[in-house]
Amino acid sequence: TQLLEQSPQFLSIQEGENLTVYCNSSSVFSSLQWYRQEPGEGPVLLVTVVTGGEVKKLKRLTFQFGDARKDSSLHITAAQPGDTGLYLCAGAETGNQFYFGTGTSLTVIP
Amino acid sequence: NAGVMQNPRHLVRRRGQEARLRCSPMKGHSHVYWYRQLPEEGLKFMVYLQKENIIDESGMPKERFSAEFPKEGPSILRIQQVVRGDSAAYFCASSPLPPGKLNTEAFFGQGTRLTVV
């Protein structure tokens, strides 16, 4: 069973601070997705990274895929209350499911 | 292009009743996944289906739970004789291709929140 471990599990920061969330696995994935989920809603896809070492930017969010395609990070610059939510990474390989991480619950305090 | 549609959004059942959760995938998507989520937790995989076939049901409880994705109509997750421990949010996702193929992505519905009283 492929496992994706996310850290930290919970994070509470002040508005304007920077943060990084990590997603680690012992397995190699052909691609990795990041989702954000708000209370009472379904996960919303933020980005997909494909190539080892790839970096993608989405406004204040920066996503990186590890060189070996086993890990990824999400960095948020100048966090805002609207960034609050549960961040989930998911790995895909040619197989039978998308493997989801354990999740990082982020709270940004105004 | 409508997204993944799940209904109902909220479902209340008494212990022992049956719960039927429906999922209509995005247009053009033939791969459907069901996940369960408890408050403050991540997504737990239940089952992966492709039209009329169960591809992976390794996350499904052996008893009371079943899933189908018929040739016509939505995918159905069925829970028989519900118990309080079945209370959770159930999410459906769909993709146009299998996981890992051409970097396909999964898109989620808004979920069905099942409460067993």
Short mmCIF file of N, CA and C in Angstrom, two decimals, chain A residues 9-10 30-31 33 35 37 40-43 45 47-48 50 86 88 92-98 100-102 105, chain B residues 9 33 35 37 40-43 45 48 55-56 58 91 95 98-101 103-110 113:
data_model
loop_
_atom_site.label_atom_id
_atom_site.label_comp_id
_atom_site.label_asym_id
_atom_site.label_seq_id
_atom_site.Cartn_x
_atom_site.Cartn_y
_atom_site.Cartn_z
N GLN A 9 0.58 18.10 10.42
CA GLN A 9 -0.82 17.70 10.35
C GLN A 9 -1.73 18.89 10.58
N PHE A 10 -1.33 19.76 11.51
CA PHE A 10 -2.08 20.98 11.80
C PHE A 10 -1.11 22.16 11.79
N SER A 30 3.92 8.89 -11.03
CA SER A 30 4.03 9.51 -12.35
C SER A 30 3.56 10.95 -12.31
N SER A 31 2.69 11.28 -11.40
CA SER A 31 2.26 12.66 -11.21
C SER A 31 1.76 12.82 -9.79
N GLN A 33 -0.80 15.46 -7.35
CA GLN A 33 -1.77 16.55 -7.32
C GLN A 33 -1.86 17.14 -5.91
N TYR A 35 -4.65 19.39 -3.60
CA TYR A 35 -6.04 19.84 -3.49
C TYR A 35 -6.18 20.70 -2.23
N GLN A 37 -9.39 21.74 0.42
CA GLN A 37 -10.77 21.44 0.79
C GLN A 37 -11.21 22.38 1.89
N GLY A 40 -17.20 21.49 4.64
CA GLY A 40 -18.48 21.26 4.01
C GLY A 40 -18.43 21.15 2.49
N GLU A 41 -17.25 21.18 1.92
CA GLU A 41 -17.12 21.14 0.47
C GLU A 41 -16.23 19.98 0.05
N GLY A 42 -16.21 19.70 -1.26
CA GLY A 42 -15.32 18.68 -1.77
C GLY A 42 -13.94 19.26 -2.07
N PRO A 43 -12.92 18.41 -2.17
CA PRO A 43 -11.58 18.89 -2.51
C PRO A 43 -11.57 19.52 -3.90
N LEU A 45 -9.06 20.76 -6.98
CA LEU A 45 -7.72 20.57 -7.52
C LEU A 45 -7.02 21.92 -7.69
N VAL A 47 -3.26 21.98 -8.44
CA VAL A 47 -2.19 21.85 -9.42
C VAL A 47 -1.82 20.39 -9.58
N THR A 48 -1.23 20.06 -10.72
CA THR A 48 -0.63 18.75 -10.96
C THR A 48 0.83 18.97 -11.35
N VAL A 50 4.36 16.96 -12.66
CA VAL A 50 4.62 15.75 -13.44
C VAL A 50 6.10 15.38 -13.50
N LEU A 86 -8.11 22.50 4.35
CA LEU A 86 -7.37 21.24 4.44
C LEU A 86 -6.65 21.02 3.11
N LEU A 88 -4.48 18.66 0.70
CA LEU A 88 -4.27 17.23 0.45
C LEU A 88 -3.39 17.03 -0.76
N ALA A 92 -0.46 9.65 -8.20
CA ALA A 92 -1.04 8.73 -9.19
C ALA A 92 0.08 7.94 -9.85
N GLU A 93 -0.16 6.68 -10.01
CA GLU A 93 0.73 5.87 -10.82
C GLU A 93 -0.17 4.93 -11.62
N THR A 94 0.39 4.30 -12.58
CA THR A 94 -0.43 3.40 -13.39
C THR A 94 -0.88 2.26 -12.49
N GLY A 95 -2.09 2.34 -12.07
CA GLY A 95 -2.57 1.38 -11.08
C GLY A 95 -4.03 1.56 -10.83
N ASN A 96 -4.41 1.36 -9.59
CA ASN A 96 -5.82 1.21 -9.30
C ASN A 96 -6.47 2.34 -8.53
N GLN A 97 -5.76 3.34 -8.16
CA GLN A 97 -6.39 4.42 -7.42
C GLN A 97 -5.44 5.61 -7.34
N PHE A 98 -6.01 6.74 -6.93
CA PHE A 98 -5.20 7.90 -6.54
C PHE A 98 -4.95 7.74 -5.04
N PHE A 100 -4.07 9.23 -1.55
CA PHE A 100 -4.15 10.53 -0.89
C PHE A 100 -3.31 10.58 0.36
N GLY A 101 -2.77 11.75 0.60
CA GLY A 101 -2.02 12.00 1.82
C GLY A 101 -2.93 12.15 3.02
N THR A 102 -2.31 12.26 4.17
CA THR A 102 -3.03 12.35 5.44
C THR A 102 -3.62 13.73 5.70
N SER A 105 -4.14 20.53 7.94
CA SER A 105 -5.19 21.50 8.22
C SER A 105 -4.56 22.84 8.55
N ARG B 9 -27.05 15.88 -0.90
CA ARG B 9 -25.96 16.51 -0.17
C ARG B 9 -25.95 16.07 1.29
N TYR B 33 -14.39 7.11 -8.48
CA TYR B 33 -13.77 6.71 -7.22
C TYR B 33 -14.65 7.18 -6.07
N TYR B 35 -14.70 7.87 -1.86
CA TYR B 35 -13.88 8.06 -0.68
C TYR B 35 -14.78 8.39 0.51
N GLN B 37 -14.74 10.26 4.41
CA GLN B 37 -13.97 11.20 5.22
C GLN B 37 -14.68 11.47 6.54
N GLU B 40 -12.07 16.32 10.31
CA GLU B 40 -10.66 16.61 10.58
C GLU B 40 -9.71 15.51 10.10
N GLU B 41 -10.17 14.65 9.21
CA GLU B 41 -9.31 13.60 8.70
C GLU B 41 -9.20 13.69 7.18
N GLY B 42 -8.26 12.92 6.64
CA GLY B 42 -8.08 12.86 5.19
C GLY B 42 -9.09 11.95 4.54
N LEU B 43 -8.87 11.69 3.28
CA LEU B 43 -9.77 10.85 2.48
C LEU B 43 -9.33 9.39 2.54
N PHE B 45 -9.76 5.86 0.78
CA PHE B 45 -10.22 5.23 -0.46
C PHE B 45 -11.16 4.07 -0.15
N TYR B 48 -12.87 1.86 -6.67
CA TYR B 48 -12.63 2.47 -7.97
C TYR B 48 -13.39 1.64 -9.00
N ILE B 55 -12.84 -2.03 -10.42
CA ILE B 55 -11.42 -2.20 -10.68
C ILE B 55 -10.66 -2.49 -9.39
N ASP B 56 -11.00 -1.76 -8.33
CA ASP B 56 -10.30 -1.92 -7.06
C ASP B 56 -11.29 -1.64 -5.94
N SER B 58 -10.47 -2.51 -2.66
CA SER B 58 -9.67 -2.86 -1.49
C SER B 58 -10.02 -2.05 -0.25
N PHE B 91 -17.34 11.08 -0.54
CA PHE B 91 -17.02 11.85 -1.74
C PHE B 91 -16.81 10.93 -2.93
N SER B 95 -12.45 10.71 -13.32
CA SER B 95 -11.34 11.07 -14.20
C SER B 95 -11.62 10.51 -15.59
N PRO B 98 -7.51 6.26 -16.59
CA PRO B 98 -7.09 5.64 -15.32
C PRO B 98 -5.99 6.44 -14.64
N PRO B 99 -5.81 6.28 -13.33
CA PRO B 99 -4.72 6.97 -12.63
C PRO B 99 -3.38 6.69 -13.29
N GLY B 100 -2.57 7.73 -13.45
CA GLY B 100 -1.23 7.56 -14.01
C GLY B 100 -1.16 7.65 -15.51
N LYS B 101 -2.28 7.61 -16.19
CA LYS B 101 -2.28 7.70 -17.65
C LYS B 101 -2.31 9.16 -18.08
N ASN B 103 -1.05 11.64 -17.09
CA ASN B 103 -1.17 12.59 -15.99
C ASN B 103 -2.62 12.99 -15.73
N THR B 104 -3.50 12.06 -15.87
CA THR B 104 -4.91 12.37 -15.65
C THR B 104 -5.15 12.82 -14.21
N GLU B 105 -6.17 13.62 -14.02
CA GLU B 105 -6.49 14.19 -12.71
C GLU B 105 -7.89 13.76 -12.30
N ALA B 106 -8.09 13.72 -11.00
CA ALA B 106 -9.41 13.38 -10.46
C ALA B 106 -10.10 14.65 -9.99
N PHE B 107 -11.38 14.75 -10.29
CA PHE B 107 -12.19 15.90 -9.89
C PHE B 107 -13.31 15.41 -8.97
N PHE B 108 -13.53 16.18 -7.91
CA PHE B 108 -14.43 15.73 -6.86
C PHE B 108 -15.80 16.40 -6.92
N GLY B 109 -16.79 15.68 -6.41
CA GLY B 109 -18.08 16.26 -6.14
C GLY B 109 -18.09 16.91 -4.76
N GLN B 110 -19.25 17.45 -4.37
CA GLN B 110 -19.34 18.16 -3.11
C GLN B 110 -19.66 17.25 -1.94
N ARG B 113 -23.22 13.98 2.99
CA ARG B 113 -23.00 13.84 4.42
C ARG B 113 -24.08 12.94 5.00
#
